[in-house]
């Protein structure tokens, strides 16, 4: 009845999303990957439990899809040290 009063955010998901953004901006690649994994797991659990409304599901689904593409290859494991590229 009062859909406009329902929040489009969820406290637990916002916590992991904020942490993900901070770690990404500080170039903490592995921590950002961990935060993304926790964000996805929390989203799946809340969605399965029915604790997210359709507005929240759509919002976080688009955010997860965005970061899924953005974080491909965003890891220290793929980074080569500059001293190994001597020619």
Short mmCIF file of C-alpha atoms in Angstrom, two decimals:
data_model
loop_
_atom_site.label_atom_id
_atom_site.label_comp_id
_atom_site.label_asym_id
_atom_site.label_seq_id
_atom_site.Cartn_x
_atom_site.Cartn_y
_atom_site.Cartn_z
CA UNK A 1 0.00 0.00 0.00
CA UNK A 2 2.72 2.46 0.93
CA UNK A 3 5.46 1.33 -1.45
CA UNK A 4 7.01 4.80 -1.48
CA UNK A 5 7.89 4.37 2.21
CA UNK A 6 9.89 1.21 1.61
CA UNK A 7 13.62 1.72 1.47
CA UNK A 8 15.54 0.80 -1.67
CA UNK A 9 18.60 -0.12 0.40
CA UNK A 10 19.41 -2.77 3.00
CA UNK A 11 21.76 -2.16 5.93
CA UNK A 12 23.85 -5.35 5.57
CA UNK A 13 24.22 -5.01 1.82
CA UNK A 14 25.14 -1.34 2.10
CA UNK A 15 27.87 -2.24 4.60
CA UNK A 16 29.57 -4.60 2.16
CA UNK A 17 29.03 -2.26 -0.78
CA UNK A 18 30.63 0.64 1.07
CA UNK A 19 33.54 -1.54 2.10
CA UNK A 20 33.92 -2.73 -1.49
CA UNK A 21 34.02 0.83 -2.82
CA UNK A 22 36.60 1.89 -0.23
CA UNK A 23 38.85 -1.09 -0.87
CA UNK A 24 38.60 -0.58 -4.62
CA UNK A 25 39.46 3.12 -4.38
CA UNK A 26 42.47 2.33 -2.17
CA UNK A 27 43.63 -0.39 -4.59
CA UNK A 28 43.17 -3.15 -2.01
CA UNK A 29 42.43 -5.68 -4.72
CA UNK A 30 42.15 -8.86 -2.70
CA UNK A 31 40.06 -7.18 0.01
CA UNK A 32 37.73 -5.79 -2.68
CA UNK A 33 37.30 -9.30 -4.10
CA UNK A 34 36.45 -10.60 -0.60
CA UNK A 35 33.93 -7.81 -0.07
CA UNK A 36 32.32 -8.58 -3.42
CA UNK A 37 32.03 -12.25 -2.49
CA UNK A 38 30.39 -11.33 0.85
CA UNK A 39 28.05 -8.91 -0.93
CA UNK A 40 26.92 -11.65 -3.31
CA UNK A 41 26.49 -14.21 -0.53
CA UNK A 42 24.49 -11.78 1.60
CA UNK A 43 22.32 -10.78 -1.35
CA UNK A 44 21.59 -14.42 -2.15
CA UNK A 45 20.77 -15.25 1.47
CA UNK A 46 18.49 -12.24 1.95
CA UNK A 47 16.81 -12.79 -1.39
CA UNK A 48 16.20 -16.48 -0.63
CA UNK A 49 14.80 -15.59 2.81
CA UNK A 50 12.40 -13.09 1.23
CA UNK A 51 13.81 -10.12 3.15
CA UNK A 52 14.33 -7.96 0.06
CA UNK A 53 11.52 -6.25 -1.78
CA UNK A 54 11.49 -6.06 -5.58
CA UNK A 55 12.99 -2.57 -5.61
CA UNK A 56 15.92 -3.70 -3.48
CA UNK A 57 16.44 -6.83 -5.57
CA UNK A 58 16.59 -4.81 -8.79
CA UNK A 59 18.91 -2.22 -7.26
CA UNK A 60 21.43 -4.67 -5.84
CA UNK A 61 21.24 -7.01 -8.82
CA UNK A 62 22.37 -4.18 -11.10
CA UNK A 63 25.15 -3.20 -8.66
CA UNK A 64 26.36 -6.81 -8.44
CA UNK A 65 26.33 -7.18 -12.23
CA UNK A 66 28.31 -3.94 -12.57
CA UNK A 67 30.99 -5.01 -10.09
CA UNK A 68 31.11 -8.56 -11.47
CA UNK A 69 32.35 -7.14 -14.78
CA UNK A 70 34.51 -4.42 -13.23
CA UNK A 71 36.40 -6.73 -10.87
CA UNK A 72 37.44 -9.27 -13.51
CA UNK A 73 41.22 -9.43 -13.30
CA UNK A 74 41.27 -6.98 -10.36
CA UNK A 75 43.66 -8.97 -8.21
CA UNK A 76 47.26 -8.84 -7.09
CA UNK A 77 47.78 -12.42 -8.29
CA UNK A 78 47.64 -11.33 -11.95
CA UNK A 79 49.91 -8.34 -11.42
CA UNK A 80 53.49 -8.81 -12.59
CA UNK A 81 56.32 -7.07 -10.77
CA UNK A 82 57.91 -4.26 -12.74
CA UNK A 83 61.39 -5.72 -12.34
CA UNK A 84 60.53 -8.89 -14.28
CA UNK A 85 59.88 -7.01 -17.54
CA UNK A 86 63.56 -6.26 -18.25
CA UNK A 87 64.34 -6.41 -21.94
#
